XYZ file of N, CA and C in Angstrom:
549
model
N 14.595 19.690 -8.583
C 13.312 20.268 -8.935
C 12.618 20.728 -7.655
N 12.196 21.888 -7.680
C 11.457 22.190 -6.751
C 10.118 22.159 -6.620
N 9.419 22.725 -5.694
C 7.707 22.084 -5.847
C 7.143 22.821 -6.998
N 8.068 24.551 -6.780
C 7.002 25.601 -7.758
C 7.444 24.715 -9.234
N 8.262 23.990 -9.624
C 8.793 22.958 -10.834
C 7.630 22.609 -11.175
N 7.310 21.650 -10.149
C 6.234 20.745 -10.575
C 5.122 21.431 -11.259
N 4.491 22.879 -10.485
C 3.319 23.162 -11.198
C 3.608 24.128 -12.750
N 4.622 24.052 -12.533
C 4.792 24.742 -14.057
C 5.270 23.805 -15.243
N 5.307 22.568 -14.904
C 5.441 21.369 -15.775
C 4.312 20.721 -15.972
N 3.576 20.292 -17.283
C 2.523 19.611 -17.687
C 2.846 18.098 -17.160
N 2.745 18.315 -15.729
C 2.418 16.864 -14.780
C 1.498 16.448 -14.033
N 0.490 15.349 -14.335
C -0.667 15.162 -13.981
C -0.354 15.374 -12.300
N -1.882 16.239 -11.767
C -2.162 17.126 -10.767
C -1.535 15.849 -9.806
N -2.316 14.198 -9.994
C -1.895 13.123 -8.938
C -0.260 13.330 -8.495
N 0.207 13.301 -9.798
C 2.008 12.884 -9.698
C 2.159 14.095 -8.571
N 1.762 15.495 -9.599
C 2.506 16.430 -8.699
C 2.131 16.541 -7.465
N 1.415 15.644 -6.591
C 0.586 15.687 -4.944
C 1.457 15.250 -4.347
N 1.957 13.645 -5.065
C 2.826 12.947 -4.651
C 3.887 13.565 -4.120
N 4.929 13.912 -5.600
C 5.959 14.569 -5.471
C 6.105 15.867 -4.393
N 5.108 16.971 -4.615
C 5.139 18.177 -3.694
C 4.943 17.070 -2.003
N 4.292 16.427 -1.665
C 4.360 15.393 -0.791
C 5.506 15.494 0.014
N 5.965 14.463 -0.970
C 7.647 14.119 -0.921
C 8.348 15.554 -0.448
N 8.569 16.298 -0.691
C 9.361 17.316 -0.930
C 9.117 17.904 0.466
N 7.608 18.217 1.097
C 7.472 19.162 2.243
C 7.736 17.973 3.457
N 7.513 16.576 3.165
C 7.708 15.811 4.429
C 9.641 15.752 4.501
N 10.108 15.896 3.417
C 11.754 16.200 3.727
C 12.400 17.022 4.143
N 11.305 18.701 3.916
C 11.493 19.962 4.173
C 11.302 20.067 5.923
N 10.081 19.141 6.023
C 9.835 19.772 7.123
C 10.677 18.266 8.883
N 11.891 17.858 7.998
C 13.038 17.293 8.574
C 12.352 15.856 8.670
N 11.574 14.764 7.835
C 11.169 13.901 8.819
C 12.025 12.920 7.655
N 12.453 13.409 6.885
C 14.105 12.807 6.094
C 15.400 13.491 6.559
N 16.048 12.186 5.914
C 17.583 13.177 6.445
C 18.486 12.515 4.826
N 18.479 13.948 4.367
C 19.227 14.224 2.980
C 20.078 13.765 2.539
N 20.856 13.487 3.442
C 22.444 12.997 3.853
C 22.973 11.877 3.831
N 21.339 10.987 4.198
C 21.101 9.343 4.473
C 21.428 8.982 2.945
N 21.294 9.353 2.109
C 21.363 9.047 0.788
C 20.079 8.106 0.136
N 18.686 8.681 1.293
C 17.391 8.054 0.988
C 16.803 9.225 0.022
N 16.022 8.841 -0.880
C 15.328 9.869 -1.415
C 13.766 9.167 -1.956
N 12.800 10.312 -1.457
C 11.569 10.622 -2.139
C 11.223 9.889 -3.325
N 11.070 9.016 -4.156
C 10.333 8.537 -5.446
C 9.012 8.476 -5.541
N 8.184 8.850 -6.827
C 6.868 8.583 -7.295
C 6.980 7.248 -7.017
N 5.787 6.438 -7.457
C 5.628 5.336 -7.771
C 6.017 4.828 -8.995
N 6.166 3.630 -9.423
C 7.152 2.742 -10.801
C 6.084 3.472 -11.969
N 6.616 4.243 -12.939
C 6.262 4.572 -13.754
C 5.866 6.306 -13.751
N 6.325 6.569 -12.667
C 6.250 8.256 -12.343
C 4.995 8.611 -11.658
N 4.002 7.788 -11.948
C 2.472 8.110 -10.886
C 1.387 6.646 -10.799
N 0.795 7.142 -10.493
C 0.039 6.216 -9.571
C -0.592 5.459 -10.300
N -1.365 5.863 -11.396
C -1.711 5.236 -12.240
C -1.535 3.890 -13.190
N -0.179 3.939 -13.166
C 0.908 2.750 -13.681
C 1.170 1.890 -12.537
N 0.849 2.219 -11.275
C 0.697 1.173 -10.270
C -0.790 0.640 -10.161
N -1.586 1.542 -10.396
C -2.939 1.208 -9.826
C -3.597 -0.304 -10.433
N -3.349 -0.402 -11.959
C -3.964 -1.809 -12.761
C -3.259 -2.673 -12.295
N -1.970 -2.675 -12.018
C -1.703 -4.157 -12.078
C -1.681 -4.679 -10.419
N -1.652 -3.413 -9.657
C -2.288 -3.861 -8.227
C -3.606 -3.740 -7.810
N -4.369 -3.143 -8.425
C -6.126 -3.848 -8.508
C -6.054 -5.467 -9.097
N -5.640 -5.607 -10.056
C -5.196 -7.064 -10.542
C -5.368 -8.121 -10.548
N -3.994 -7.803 -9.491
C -3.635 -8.889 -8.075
C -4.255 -9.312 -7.277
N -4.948 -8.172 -6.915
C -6.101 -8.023 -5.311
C -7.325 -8.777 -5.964
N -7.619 -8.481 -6.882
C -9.033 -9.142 -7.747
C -8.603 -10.354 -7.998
N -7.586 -10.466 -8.384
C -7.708 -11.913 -8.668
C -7.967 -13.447 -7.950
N -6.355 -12.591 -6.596
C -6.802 -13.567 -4.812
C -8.401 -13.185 -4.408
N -8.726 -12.498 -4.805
C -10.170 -12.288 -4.161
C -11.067 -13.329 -4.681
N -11.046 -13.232 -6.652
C -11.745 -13.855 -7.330
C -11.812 -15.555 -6.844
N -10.533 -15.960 -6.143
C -10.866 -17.266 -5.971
C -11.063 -17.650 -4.722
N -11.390 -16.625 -4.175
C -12.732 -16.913 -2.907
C -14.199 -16.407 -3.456
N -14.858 -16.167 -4.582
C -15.766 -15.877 -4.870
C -16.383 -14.563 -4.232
N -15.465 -13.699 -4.102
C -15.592 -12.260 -3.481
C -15.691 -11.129 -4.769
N -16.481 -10.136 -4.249
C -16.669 -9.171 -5.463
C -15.064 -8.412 -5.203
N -14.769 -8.024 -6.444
C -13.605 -6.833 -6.374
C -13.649 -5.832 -5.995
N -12.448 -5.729 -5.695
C -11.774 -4.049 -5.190
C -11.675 -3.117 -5.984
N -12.348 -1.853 -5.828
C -12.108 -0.602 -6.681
C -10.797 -0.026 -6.248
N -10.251 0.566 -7.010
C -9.101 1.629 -6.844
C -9.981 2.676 -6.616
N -8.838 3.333 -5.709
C -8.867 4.437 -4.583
C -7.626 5.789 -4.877
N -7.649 6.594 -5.410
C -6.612 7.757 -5.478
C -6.200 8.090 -4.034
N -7.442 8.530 -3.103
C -7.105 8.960 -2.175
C -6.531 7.995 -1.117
N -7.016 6.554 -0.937
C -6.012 5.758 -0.184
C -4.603 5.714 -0.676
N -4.504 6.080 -2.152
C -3.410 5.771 -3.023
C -2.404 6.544 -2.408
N -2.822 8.023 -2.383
C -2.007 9.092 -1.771
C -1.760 8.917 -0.071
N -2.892 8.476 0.430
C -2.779 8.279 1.906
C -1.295 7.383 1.985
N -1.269 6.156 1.415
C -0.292 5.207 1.190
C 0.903 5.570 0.849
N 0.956 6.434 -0.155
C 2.260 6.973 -0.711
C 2.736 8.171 0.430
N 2.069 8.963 1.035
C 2.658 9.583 2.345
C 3.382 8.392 3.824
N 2.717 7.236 4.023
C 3.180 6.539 4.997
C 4.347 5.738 4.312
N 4.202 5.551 2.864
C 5.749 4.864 2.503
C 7.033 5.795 2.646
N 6.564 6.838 1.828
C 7.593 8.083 2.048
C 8.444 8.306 3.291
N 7.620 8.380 4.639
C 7.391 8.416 5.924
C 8.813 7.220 6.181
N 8.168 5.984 6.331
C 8.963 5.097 6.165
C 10.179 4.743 5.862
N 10.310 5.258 4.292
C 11.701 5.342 3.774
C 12.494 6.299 4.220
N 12.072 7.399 4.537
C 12.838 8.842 5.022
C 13.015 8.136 6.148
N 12.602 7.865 7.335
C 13.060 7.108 8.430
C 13.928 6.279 8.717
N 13.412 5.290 7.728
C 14.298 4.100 7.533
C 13.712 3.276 8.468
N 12.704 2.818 8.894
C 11.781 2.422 9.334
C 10.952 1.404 8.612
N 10.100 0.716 9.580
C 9.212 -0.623 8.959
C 8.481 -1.043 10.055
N 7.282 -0.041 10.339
C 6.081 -0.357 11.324
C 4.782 0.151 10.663
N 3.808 -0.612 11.305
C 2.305 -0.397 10.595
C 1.858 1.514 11.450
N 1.251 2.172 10.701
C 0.741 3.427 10.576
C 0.003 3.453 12.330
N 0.212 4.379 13.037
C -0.436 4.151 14.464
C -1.699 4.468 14.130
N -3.119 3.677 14.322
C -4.018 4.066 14.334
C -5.108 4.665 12.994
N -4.491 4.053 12.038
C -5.040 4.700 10.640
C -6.804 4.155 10.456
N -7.198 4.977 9.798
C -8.780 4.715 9.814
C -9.081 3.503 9.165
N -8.194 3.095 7.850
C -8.348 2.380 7.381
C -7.420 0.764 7.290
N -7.745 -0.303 6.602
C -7.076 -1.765 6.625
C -6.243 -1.203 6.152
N -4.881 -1.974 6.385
C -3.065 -1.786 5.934
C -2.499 -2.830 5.718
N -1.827 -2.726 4.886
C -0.645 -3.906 4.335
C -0.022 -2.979 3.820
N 1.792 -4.036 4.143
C 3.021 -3.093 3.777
C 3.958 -4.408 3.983
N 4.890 -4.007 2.907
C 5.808 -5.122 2.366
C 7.122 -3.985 2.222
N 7.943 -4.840 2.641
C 9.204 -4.238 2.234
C 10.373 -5.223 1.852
N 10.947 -4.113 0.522
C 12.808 -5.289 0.297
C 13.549 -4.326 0.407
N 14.856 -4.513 0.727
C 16.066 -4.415 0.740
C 16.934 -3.947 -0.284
N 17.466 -3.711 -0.901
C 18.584 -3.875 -2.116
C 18.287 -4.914 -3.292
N 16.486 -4.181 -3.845
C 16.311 -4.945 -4.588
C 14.679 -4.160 -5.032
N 14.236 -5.014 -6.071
C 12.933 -4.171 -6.557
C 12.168 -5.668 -6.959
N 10.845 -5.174 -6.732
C 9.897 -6.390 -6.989
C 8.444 -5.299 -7.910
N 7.770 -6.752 -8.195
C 6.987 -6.047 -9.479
C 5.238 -5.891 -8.624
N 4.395 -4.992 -8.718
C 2.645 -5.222 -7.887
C 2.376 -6.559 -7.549
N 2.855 -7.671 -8.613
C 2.079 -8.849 -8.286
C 2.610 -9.816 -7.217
N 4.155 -9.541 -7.260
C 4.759 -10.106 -6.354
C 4.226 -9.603 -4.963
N 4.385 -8.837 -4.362
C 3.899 -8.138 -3.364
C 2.495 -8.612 -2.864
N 1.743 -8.597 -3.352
C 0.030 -9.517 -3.367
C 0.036 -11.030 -3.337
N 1.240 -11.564 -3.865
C 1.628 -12.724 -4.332
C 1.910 -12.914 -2.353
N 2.933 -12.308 -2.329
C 3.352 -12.641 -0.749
C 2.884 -12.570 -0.093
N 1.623 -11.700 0.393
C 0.701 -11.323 1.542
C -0.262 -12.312 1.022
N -1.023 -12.774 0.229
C -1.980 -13.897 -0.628
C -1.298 -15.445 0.035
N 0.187 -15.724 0.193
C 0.728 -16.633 0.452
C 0.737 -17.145 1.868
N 0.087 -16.079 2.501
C -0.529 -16.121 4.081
C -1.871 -17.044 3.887
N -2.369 -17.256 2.891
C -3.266 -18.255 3.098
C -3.548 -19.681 3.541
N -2.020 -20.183 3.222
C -2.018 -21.454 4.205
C -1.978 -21.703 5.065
N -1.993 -20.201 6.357
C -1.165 -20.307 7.674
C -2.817 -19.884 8.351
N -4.021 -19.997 7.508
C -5.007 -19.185 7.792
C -6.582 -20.788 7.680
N -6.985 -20.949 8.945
C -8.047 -22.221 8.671
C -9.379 -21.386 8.507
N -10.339 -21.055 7.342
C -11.856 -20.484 7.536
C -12.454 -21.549 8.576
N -11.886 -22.523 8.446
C -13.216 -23.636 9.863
C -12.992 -23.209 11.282
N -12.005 -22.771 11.401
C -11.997 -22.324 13.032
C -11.007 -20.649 12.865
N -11.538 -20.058 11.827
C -10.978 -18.679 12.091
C -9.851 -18.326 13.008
N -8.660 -19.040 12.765
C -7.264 -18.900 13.355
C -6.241 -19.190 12.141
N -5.309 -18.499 12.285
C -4.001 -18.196 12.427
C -2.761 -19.020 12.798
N -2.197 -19.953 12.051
C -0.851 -20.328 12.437
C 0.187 -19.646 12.090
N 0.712 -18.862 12.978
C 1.353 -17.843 12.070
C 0.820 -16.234 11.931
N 1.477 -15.928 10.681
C 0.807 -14.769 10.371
C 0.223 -14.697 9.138
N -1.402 -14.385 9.071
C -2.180 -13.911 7.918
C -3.003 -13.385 7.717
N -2.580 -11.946 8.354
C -3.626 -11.166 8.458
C -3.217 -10.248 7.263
N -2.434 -9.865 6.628
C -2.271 -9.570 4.935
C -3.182 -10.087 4.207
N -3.395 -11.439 4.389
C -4.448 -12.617 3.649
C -5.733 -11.744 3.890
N -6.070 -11.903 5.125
C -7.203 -11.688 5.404
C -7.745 -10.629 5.203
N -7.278 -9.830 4.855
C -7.351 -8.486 4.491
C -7.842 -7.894 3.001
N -6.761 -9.285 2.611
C -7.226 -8.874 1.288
C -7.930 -9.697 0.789
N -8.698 -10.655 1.552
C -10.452 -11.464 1.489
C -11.158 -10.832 2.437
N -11.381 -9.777 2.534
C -12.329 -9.408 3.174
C -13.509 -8.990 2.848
N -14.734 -9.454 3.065
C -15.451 -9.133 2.189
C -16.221 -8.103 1.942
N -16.344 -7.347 3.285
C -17.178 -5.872 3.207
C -15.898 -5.098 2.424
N -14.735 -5.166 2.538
C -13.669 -4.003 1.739
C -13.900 -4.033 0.234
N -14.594 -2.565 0.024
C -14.856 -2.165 -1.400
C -13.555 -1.616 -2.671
N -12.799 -0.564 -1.230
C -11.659 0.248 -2.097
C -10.015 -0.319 -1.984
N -9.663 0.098 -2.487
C -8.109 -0.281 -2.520
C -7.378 0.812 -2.675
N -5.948 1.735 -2.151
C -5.286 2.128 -2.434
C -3.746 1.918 -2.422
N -2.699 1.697 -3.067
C -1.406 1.222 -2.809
C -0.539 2.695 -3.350
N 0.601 2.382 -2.963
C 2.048 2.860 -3.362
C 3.412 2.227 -2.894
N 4.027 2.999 -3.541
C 5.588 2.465 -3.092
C 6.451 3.622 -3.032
N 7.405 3.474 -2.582
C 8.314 4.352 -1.799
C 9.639 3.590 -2.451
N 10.410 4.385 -3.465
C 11.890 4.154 -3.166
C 12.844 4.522 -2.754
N 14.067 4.754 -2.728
C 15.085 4.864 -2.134
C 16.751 4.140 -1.734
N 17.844 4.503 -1.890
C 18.695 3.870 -1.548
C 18.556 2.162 -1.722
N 18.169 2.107 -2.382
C 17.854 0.666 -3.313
C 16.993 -0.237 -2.534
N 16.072 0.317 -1.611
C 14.996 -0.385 -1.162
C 13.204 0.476 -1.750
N 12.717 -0.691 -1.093
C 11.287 -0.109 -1.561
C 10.632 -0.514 -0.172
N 9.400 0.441 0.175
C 8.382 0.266 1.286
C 6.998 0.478 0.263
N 6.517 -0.757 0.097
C 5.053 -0.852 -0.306
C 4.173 -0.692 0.832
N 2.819 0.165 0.317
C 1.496 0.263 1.306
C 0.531 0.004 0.749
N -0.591 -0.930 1.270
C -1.861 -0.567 0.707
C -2.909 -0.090 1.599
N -3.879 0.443 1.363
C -5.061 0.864 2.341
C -5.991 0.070 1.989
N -6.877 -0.540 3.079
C -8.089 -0.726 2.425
C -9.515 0.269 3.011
N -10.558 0.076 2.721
C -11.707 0.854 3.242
C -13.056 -0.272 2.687
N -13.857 0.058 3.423
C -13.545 -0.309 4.775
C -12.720 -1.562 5.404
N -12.504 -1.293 6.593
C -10.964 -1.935 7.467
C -11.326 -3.571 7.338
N -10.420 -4.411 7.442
C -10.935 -5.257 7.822
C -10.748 -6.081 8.957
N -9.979 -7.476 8.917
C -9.972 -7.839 10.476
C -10.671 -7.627 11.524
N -11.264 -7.510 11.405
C -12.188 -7.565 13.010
C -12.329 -8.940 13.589
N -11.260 -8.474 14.946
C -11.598 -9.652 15.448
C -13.215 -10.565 15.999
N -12.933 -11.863 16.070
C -14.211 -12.845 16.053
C -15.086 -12.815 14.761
N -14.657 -12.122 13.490
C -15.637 -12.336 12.632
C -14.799 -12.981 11.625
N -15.154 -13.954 10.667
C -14.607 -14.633 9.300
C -14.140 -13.681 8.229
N -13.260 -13.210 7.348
C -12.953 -12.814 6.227
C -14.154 -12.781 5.222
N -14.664 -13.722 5.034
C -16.019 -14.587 4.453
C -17.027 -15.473 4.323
């Protein structure tokens, strides 16, 4: 399918951003065709079918720190789904240089996992994380991220390929800042 495909198919404008996405970051070589990686929407063909059950997740670890919830975000959504893409065409697994906004990114292997799992794992950074002396055993800044309490929006995606997946989420505003509490 080509991009002019997409707009002549009754496919919501999101999907087809995605997809045309996909298509010019492969065009313009930052995939390699050959790798036998390819471009995917998100689980269910668009974003939408990701967006509830990873708002969810995020609301829910939030809910039991007594934090207000996260709105979904289209445009972090898409921001996200370009750096997974990115990722998978690479074959790569590093955080975005310099992005405006908070990041989390999970990746598997030769295998597929479901929104909650993914939240489930970065959420599981909470034991490695003390609020009484704001440190870190370990790593949990996924955690912290996603208790943060000024962060209003949320955007995620996923990236498949050659039987792996690169999950992203954005947040806005960022969080972590160092010397200050999550909450």
């Amino acid at each position: 399918m080509s991009i002019r495909d997409l707009f002549k198919k009754r496919i919501p404008m999101h999907t087809r951003a995605i997809w045309a996405l996909g298509f010019m970051m492969l065009a313009a070589g930052d995939g390699n065709p050959k790798s036998g990686s390819t471009v995917s929407p998100p689980a269910g063909g668009d974003r939408s079918s990701l967006a509830r059950p990873m708002l969810t997740a995020h609301n829910e670890v939030r809910a039991r720190e007594h934090l207000p919830p996260l709105k979904w975000s289209d445009q972090l959504a898409v921001y996200a789904q370009q750096w997974g893409n990115t990722l998978l065409a690479r074959r790569k697994f590093y955080h975005r240089p310099d992005p405006p906004y908070g990041e989390n990114l999970f990746m598997i292997k030769n295998g597929r996992v479901k929104p909650g799992d993914v939240v489930a794992d970065w959420a599981s950074e909470s034991r490695n994380y003390s609020y009484r002396s704001n440190k870190c055993r370990g790593m949990c800044a996924h955690y912290t991220q996603l208790v943060w309490r000024s962060t209003q929006r949320v955007g995620c995606a996923v990236a498949r390929g050659g039987g792996n997946e690169v999950w992203v989420c954005y947040y806005d505003p960022r969080g972590n800042v160092i010397g200050r509490k999550p909450y």
